[in-house]
PDB file of C-alpha atoms in Angstrom:
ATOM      1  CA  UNK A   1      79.658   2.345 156.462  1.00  0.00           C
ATOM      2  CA  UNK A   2      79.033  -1.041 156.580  1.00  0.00           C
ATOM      3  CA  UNK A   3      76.259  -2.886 159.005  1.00  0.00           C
ATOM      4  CA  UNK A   4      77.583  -2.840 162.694  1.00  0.00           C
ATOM      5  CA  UNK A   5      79.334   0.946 162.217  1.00  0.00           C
ATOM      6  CA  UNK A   6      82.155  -0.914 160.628  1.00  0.00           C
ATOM      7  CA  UNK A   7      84.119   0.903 158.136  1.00  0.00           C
ATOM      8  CA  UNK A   8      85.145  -0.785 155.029  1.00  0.00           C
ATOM      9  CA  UNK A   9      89.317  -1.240 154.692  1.00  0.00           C
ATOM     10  CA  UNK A  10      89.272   1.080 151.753  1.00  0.00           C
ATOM     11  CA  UNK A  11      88.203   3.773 153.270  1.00  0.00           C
ATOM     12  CA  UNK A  12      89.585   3.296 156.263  1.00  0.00           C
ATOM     13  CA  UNK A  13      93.146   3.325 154.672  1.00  0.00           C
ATOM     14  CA  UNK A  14      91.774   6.976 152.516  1.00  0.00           C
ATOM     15  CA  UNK A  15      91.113   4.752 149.263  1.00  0.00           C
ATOM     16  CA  UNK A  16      88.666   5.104 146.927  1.00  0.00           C
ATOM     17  CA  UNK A  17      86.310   2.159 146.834  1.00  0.00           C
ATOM     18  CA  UNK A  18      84.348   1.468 143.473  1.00  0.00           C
ATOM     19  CA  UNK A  19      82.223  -1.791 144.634  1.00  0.00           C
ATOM     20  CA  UNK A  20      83.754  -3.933 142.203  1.00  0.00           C
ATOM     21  CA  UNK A  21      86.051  -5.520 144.465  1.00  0.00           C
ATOM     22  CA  UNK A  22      89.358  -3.581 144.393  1.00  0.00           C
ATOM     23  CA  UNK A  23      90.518  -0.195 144.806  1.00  0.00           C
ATOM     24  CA  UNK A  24      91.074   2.978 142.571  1.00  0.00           C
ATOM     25  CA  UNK A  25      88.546   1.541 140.092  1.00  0.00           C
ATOM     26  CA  UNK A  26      90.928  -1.077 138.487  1.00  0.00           C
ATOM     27  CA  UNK A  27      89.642  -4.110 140.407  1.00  0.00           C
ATOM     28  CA  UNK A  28      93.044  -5.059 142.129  1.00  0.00           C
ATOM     29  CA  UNK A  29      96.659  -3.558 143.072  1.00  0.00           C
ATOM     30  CA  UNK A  30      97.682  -2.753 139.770  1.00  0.00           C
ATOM     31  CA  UNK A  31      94.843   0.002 139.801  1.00  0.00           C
ATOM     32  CA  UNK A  32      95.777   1.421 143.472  1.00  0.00           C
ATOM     33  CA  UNK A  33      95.451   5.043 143.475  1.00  0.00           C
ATOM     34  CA  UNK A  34      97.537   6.877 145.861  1.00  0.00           C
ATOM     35  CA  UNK A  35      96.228   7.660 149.432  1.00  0.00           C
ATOM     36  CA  UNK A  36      93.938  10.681 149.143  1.00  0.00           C
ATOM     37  CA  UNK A  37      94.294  11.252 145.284  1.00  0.00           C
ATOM     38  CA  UNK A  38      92.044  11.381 142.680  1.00  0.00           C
ATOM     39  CA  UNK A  39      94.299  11.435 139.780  1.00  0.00           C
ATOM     40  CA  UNK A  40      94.897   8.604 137.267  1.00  0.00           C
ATOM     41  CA  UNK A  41      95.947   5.472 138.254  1.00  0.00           C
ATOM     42  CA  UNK A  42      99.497   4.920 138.740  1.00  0.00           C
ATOM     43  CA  UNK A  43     100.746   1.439 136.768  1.00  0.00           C
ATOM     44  CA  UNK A  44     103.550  -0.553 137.103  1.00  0.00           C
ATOM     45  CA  UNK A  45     106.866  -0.913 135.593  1.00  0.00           C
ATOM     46  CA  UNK A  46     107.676  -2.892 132.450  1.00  0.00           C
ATOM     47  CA  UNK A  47     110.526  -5.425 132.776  1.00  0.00           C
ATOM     48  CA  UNK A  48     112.935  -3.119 131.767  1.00  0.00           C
ATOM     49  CA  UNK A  49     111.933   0.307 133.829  1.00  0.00           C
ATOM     50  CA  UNK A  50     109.988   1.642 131.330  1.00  0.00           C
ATOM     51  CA  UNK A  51     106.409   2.710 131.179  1.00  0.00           C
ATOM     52  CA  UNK A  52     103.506   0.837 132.899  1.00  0.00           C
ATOM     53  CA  UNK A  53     100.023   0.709 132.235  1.00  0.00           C
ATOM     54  CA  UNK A  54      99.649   4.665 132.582  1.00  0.00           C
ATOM     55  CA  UNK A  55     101.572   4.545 129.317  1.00  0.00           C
ATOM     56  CA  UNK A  56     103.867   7.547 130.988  1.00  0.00           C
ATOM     57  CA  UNK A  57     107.861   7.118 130.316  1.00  0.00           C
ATOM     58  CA  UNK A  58     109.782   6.590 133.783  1.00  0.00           C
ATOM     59  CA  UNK A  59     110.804  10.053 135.769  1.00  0.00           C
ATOM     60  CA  UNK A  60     113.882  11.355 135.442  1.00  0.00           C
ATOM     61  CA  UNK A  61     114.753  13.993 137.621  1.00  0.00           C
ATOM     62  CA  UNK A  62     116.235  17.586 136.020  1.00  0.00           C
ATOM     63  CA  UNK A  63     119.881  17.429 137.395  1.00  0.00           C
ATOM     64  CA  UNK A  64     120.128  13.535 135.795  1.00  0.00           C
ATOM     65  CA  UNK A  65     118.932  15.210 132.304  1.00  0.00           C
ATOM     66  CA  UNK A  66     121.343  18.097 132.660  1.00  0.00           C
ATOM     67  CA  UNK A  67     124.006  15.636 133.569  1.00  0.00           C
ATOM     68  CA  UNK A  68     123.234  13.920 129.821  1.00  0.00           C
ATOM     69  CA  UNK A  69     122.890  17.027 127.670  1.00  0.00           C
ATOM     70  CA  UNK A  70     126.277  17.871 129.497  1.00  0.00           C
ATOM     71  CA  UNK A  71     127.861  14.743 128.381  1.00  0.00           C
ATOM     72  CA  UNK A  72     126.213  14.617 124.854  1.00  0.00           C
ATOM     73  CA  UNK A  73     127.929  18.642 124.238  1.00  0.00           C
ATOM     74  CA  UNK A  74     131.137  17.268 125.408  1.00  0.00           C
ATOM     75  CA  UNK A  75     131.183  13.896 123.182  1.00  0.00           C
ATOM     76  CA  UNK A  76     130.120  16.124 120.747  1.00  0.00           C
ATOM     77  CA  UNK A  77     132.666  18.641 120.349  1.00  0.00           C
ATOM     78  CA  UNK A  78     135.402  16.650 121.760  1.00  0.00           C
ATOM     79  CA  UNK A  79     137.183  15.902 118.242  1.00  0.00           C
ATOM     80  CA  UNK A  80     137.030  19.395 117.445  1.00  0.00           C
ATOM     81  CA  UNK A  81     139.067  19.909 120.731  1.00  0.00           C
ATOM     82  CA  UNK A  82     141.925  17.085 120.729  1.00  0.00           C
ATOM     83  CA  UNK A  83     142.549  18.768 116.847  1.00  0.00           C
ATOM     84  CA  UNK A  84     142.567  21.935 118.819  1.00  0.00           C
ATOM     85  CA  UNK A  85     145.204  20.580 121.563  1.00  0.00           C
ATOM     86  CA  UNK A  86     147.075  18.704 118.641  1.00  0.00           C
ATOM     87  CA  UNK A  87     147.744  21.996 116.630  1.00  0.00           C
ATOM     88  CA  UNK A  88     148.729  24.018 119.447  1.00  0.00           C
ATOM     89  CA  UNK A  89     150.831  21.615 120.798  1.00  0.00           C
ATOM     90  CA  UNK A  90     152.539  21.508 116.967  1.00  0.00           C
ATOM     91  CA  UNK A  91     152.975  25.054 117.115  1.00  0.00           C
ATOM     92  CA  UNK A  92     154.669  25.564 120.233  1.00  0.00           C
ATOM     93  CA  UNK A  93     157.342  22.740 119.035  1.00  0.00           C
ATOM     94  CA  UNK A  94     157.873  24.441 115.985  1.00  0.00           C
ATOM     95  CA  UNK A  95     158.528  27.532 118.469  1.00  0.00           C
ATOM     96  CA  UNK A  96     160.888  25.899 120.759  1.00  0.00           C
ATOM     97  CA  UNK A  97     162.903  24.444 117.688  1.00  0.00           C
ATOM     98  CA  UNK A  98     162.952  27.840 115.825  1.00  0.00           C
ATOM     99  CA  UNK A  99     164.195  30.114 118.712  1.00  0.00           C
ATOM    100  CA  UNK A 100     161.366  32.476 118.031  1.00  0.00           C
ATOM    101  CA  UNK A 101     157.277  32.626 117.832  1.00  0.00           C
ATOM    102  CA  UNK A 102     156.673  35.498 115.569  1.00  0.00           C
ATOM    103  CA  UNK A 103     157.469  33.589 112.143  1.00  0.00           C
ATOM    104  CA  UNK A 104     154.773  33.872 109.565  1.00  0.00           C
ATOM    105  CA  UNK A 105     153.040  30.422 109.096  1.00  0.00           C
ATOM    106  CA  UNK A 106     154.223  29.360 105.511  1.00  0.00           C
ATOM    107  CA  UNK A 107     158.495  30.455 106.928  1.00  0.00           C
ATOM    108  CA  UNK A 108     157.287  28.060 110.296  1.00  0.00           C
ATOM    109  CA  UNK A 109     155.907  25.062 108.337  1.00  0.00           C
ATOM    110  CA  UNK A 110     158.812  24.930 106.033  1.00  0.00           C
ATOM    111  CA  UNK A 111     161.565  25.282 108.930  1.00  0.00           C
ATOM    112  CA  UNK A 112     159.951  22.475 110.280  1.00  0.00           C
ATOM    113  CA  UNK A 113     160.101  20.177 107.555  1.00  0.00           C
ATOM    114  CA  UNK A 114     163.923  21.247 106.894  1.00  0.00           C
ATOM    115  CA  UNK A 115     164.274  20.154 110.649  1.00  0.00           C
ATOM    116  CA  UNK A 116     162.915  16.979 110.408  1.00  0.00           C
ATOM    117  CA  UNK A 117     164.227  15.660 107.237  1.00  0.00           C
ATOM    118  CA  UNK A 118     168.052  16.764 107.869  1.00  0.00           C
ATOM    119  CA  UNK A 119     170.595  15.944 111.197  1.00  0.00           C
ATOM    120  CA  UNK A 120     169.962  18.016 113.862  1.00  0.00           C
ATOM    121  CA  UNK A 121     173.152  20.450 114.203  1.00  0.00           C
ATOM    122  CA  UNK A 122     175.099  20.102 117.115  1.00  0.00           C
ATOM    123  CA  UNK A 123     175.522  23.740 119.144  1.00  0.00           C
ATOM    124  CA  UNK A 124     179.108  25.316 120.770  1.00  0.00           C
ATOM    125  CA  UNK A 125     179.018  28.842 121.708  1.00  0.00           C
ATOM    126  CA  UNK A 126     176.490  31.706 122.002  1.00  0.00           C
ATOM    127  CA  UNK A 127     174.349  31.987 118.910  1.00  0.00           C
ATOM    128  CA  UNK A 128     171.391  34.720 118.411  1.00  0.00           C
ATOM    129  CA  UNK A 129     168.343  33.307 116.457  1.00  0.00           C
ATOM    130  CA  UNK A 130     169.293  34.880 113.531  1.00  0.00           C
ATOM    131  CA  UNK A 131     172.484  33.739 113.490  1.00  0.00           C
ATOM    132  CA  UNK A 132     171.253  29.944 114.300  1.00  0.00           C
ATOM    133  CA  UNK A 133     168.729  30.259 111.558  1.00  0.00           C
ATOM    134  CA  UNK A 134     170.863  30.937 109.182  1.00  0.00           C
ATOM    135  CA  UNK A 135     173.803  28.322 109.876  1.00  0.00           C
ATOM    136  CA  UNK A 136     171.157  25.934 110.188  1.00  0.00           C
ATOM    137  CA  UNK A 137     169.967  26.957 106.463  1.00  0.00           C
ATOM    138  CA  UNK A 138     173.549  27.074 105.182  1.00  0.00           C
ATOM    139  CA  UNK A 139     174.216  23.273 106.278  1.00  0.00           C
ATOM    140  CA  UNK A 140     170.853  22.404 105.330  1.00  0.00           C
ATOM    141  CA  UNK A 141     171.042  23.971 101.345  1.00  0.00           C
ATOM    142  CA  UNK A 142     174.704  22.364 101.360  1.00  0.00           C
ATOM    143  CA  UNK A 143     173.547  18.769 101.769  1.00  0.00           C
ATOM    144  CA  UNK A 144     169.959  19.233  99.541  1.00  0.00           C
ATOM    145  CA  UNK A 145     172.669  19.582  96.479  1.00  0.00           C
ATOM    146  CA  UNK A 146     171.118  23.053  95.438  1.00  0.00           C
ATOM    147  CA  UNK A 147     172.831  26.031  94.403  1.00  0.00           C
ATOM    148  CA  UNK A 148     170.076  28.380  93.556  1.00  0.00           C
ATOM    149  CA  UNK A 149     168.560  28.212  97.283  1.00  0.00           C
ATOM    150  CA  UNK A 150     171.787  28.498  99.040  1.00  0.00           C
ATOM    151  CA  UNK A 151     173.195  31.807  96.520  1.00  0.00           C
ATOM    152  CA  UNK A 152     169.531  33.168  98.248  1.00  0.00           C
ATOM    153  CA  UNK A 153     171.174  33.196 101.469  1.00  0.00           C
ATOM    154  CA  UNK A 154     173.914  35.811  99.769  1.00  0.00           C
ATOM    155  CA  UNK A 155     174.627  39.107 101.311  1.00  0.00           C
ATOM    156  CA  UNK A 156     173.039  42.201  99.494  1.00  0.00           C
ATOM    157  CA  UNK A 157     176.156  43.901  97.595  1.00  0.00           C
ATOM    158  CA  UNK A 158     178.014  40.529  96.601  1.00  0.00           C
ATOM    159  CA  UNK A 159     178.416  40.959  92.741  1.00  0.00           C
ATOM    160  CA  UNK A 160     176.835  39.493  90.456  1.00  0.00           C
ATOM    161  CA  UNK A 161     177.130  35.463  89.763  1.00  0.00           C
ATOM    162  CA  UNK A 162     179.824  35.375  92.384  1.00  0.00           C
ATOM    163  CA  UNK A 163     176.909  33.845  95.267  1.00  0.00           C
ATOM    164  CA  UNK A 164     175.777  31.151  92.709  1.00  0.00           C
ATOM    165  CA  UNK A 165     179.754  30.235  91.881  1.00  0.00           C
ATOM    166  CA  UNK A 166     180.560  30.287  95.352  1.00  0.00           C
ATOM    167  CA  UNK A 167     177.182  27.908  96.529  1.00  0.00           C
ATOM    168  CA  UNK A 168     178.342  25.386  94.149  1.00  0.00           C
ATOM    169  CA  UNK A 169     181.940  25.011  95.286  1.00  0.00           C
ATOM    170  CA  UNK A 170     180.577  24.753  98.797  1.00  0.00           C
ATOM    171  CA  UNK A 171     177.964  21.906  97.450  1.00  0.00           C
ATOM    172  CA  UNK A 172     180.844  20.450  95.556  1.00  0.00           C
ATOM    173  CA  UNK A 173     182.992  20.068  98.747  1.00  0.00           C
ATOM    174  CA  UNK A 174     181.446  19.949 101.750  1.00  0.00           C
ATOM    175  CA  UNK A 175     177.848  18.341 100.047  1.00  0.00           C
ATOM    176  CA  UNK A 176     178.853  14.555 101.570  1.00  0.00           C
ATOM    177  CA  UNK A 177     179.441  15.877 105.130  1.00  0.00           C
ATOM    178  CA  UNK A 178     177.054  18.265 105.246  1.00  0.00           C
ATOM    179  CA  UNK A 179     174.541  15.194 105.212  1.00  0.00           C
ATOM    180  CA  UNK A 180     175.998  13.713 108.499  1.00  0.00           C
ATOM    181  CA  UNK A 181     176.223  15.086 111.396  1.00  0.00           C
ATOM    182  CA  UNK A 182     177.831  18.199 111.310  1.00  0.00           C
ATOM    183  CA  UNK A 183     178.709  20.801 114.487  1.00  0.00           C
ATOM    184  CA  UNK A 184     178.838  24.626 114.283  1.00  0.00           C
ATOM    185  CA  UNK A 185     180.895  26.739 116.410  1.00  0.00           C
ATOM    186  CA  UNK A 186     179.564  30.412 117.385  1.00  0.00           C
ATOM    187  CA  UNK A 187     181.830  32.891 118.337  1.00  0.00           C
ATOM    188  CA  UNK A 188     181.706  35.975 120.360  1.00  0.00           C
ATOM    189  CA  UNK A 189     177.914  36.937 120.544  1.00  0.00           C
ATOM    190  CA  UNK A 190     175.148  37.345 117.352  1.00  0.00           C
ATOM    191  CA  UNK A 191     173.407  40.402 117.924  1.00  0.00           C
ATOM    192  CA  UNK A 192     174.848  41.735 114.629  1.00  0.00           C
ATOM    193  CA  UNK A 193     177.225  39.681 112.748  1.00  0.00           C
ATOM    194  CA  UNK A 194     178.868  36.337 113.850  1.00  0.00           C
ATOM    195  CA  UNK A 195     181.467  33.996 113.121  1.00  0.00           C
ATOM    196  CA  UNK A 196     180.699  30.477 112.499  1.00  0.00           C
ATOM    197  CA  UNK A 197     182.727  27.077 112.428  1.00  0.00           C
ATOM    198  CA  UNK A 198     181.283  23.966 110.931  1.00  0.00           C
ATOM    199  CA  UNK A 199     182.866  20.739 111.634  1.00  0.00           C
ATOM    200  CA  UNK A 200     181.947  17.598 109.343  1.00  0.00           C
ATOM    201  CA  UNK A 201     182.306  14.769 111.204  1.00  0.00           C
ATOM    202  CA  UNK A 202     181.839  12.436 108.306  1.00  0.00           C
ATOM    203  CA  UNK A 203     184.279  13.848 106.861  1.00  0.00           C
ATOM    204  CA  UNK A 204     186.909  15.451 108.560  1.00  0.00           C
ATOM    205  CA  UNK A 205     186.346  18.815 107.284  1.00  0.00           C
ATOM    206  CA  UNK A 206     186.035  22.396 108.418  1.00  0.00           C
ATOM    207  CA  UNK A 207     184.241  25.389 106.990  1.00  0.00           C
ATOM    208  CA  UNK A 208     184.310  29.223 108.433  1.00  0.00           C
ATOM    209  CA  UNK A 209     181.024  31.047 107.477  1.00  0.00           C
ATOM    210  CA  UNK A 210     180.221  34.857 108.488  1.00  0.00           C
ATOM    211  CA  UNK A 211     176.747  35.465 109.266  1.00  0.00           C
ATOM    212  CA  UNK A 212     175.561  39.006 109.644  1.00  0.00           C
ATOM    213  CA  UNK A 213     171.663  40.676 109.985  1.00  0.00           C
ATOM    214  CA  UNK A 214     169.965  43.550 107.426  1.00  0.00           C
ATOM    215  CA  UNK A 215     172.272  47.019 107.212  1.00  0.00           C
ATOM    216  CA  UNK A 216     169.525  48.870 109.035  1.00  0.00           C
ATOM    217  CA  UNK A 217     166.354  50.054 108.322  1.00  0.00           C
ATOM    218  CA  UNK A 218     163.437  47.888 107.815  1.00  0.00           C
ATOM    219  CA  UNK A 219     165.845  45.267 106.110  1.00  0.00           C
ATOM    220  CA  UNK A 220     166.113  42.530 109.249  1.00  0.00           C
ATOM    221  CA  UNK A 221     166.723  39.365 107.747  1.00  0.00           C
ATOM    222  CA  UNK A 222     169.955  37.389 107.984  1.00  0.00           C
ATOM    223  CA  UNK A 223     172.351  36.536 104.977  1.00  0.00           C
ATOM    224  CA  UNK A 224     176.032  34.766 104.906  1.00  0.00           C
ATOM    225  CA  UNK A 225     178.984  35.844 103.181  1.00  0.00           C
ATOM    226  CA  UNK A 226     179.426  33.995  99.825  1.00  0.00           C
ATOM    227  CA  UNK A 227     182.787  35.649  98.311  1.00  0.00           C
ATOM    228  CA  UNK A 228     184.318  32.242  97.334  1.00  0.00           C
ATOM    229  CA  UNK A 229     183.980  31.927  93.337  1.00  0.00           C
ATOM    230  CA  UNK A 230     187.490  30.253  93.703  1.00  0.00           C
ATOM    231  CA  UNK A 231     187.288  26.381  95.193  1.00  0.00           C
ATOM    232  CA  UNK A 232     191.087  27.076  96.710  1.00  0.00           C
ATOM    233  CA  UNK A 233     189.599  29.691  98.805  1.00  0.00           C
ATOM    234  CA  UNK A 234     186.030  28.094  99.284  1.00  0.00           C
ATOM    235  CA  UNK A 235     187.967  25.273 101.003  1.00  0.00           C
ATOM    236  CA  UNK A 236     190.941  26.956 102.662  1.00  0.00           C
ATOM    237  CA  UNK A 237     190.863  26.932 106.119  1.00  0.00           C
ATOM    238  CA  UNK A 238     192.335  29.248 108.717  1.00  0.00           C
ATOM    239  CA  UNK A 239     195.079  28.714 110.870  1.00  0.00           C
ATOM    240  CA  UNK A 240     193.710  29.867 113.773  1.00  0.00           C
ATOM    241  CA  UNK A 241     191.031  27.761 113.936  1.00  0.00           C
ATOM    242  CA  UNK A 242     190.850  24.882 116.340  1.00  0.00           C
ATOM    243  CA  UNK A 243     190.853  20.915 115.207  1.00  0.00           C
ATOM    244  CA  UNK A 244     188.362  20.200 117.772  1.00  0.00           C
ATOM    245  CA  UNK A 245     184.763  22.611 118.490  1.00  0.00           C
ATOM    246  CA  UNK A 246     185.054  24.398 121.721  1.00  0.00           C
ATOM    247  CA  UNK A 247     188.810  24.475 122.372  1.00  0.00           C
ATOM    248  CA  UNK A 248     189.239  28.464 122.515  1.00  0.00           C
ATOM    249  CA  UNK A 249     186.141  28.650 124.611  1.00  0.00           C
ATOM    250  CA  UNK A 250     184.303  30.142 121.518  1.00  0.00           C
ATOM    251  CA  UNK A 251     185.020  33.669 123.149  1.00  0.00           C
ATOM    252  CA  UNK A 252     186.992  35.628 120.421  1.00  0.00           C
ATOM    253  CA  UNK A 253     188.307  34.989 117.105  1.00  0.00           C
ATOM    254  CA  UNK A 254     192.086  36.035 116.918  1.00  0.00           C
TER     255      UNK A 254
END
């Protein structure tokens, strides 16, 4: 109280007055304690937001740092999920291209290489999976040039040497077209056997296969025909069979 019942400013404002001239015991503003407190001064900002006089980092409140450890987890582990995204989005391709999704891995990444480094067959008519697969493969072991993996394709039963005598007269003469584009003809439906027309449009020529699945039991794979040892019959082409891929509606073979 000063003389005349005056009260100083400091006090009347709830400071704390120290009789050195300023408040909060700092001599000036930069020492102002807050109204009513007794705690530690409260300094000032840097030039860049950081910590003042008090030495104390700036306040962040808890949803801001929640909001960074958020963002750090997610930059984090993001990699890890585009390769995620990437391979399932490779796998589902490889599922659309194949016809079916319960391949084993190694079968899957190999049909997808055959796809991508040969011409993509051109479709008529109603083939099963099975019966796709194995065209495909036919076409495919035809143009690579190599006997040994097509004579695999052989039905159980064919005797022996005649598969290997027969892949090589098909490699001999259908080899060049079998490398363009080439169109296969499915008739009647695939569930067990199927008939199958390839026309070589580099070439001109046609080939009848017969495609047919396992005789039963746990046997379920599919295998082609491959009775030719004889080029004159590995080339000979019925006369029933149409010029042009689609013309008897691909509904019955004669």
């Amino acid at each position: 109280m000063m003389p005349g019942g005056r009260v100083p400013r400091q006090e009347r404002h709830g400071g704390l007055y120290d009789g050195r001239g300023g408040e909060g015991g700092e001599g000036g503003p930069a020492g102002r304690v807050r109204r009513g407190s007794t705690s530690r001064p409260v300094g000032r900002a840097g030039p860049e937001g950081t910590a003042g006089r008090s030495g104390h980092p700036p306040h962040r409140p808890a949803s801001a740092l929640r909001y960074l450890d958020r963002m750090h987890r997610h930059s984090r582990w993001e990699p890890y999920r585009r390769a995620g995204r990437a391979a399932a989005a490779t796998a589902a391709a490889i599922g659309v291209l194949t016809g079916c999704s319960d391949l084993p891995g190694e079968e899957e990444v190999r049909y997808a290489g055959d796809y991508g480094s040969h011409e993509p067959l051109a479709v008529v008519g109603y083939p099963s999976a099975g019966t796709l697969r194995t065209a495909q493969e036919v076409v495919w072991r035809t143009a690579d040039g190599d006997p040994a993996e097509l004579a695999a394709l052989a039905a159980p039963g064919t005797a022996r040497g005649v598969p290997a005598a027969t892949a090589r007269n098909w490699i001999s003469a259908f080899g060049e077209g079998a490398r363009g584009k080439v169109t296969a003809e499915f008739y009647d439906e695939g569930s067990k056997r199927q008939s199958v027309v390839l026309y070589f449009h580099a070439t001109g020529q046609i080939k009848q296969i017969n495609v047919r699945t396992g005789m039963g039991g746990e046997d379920r794979d599919w295998y082609v025909y491959m009775d030719e040892p004889e080029r004159a019959a590995a080339t000979a082409v019925p006369s029933w069979i149409p010029k042009t891929p689609g013309a008897l509606g691909s509904r019955s073979v004669p």
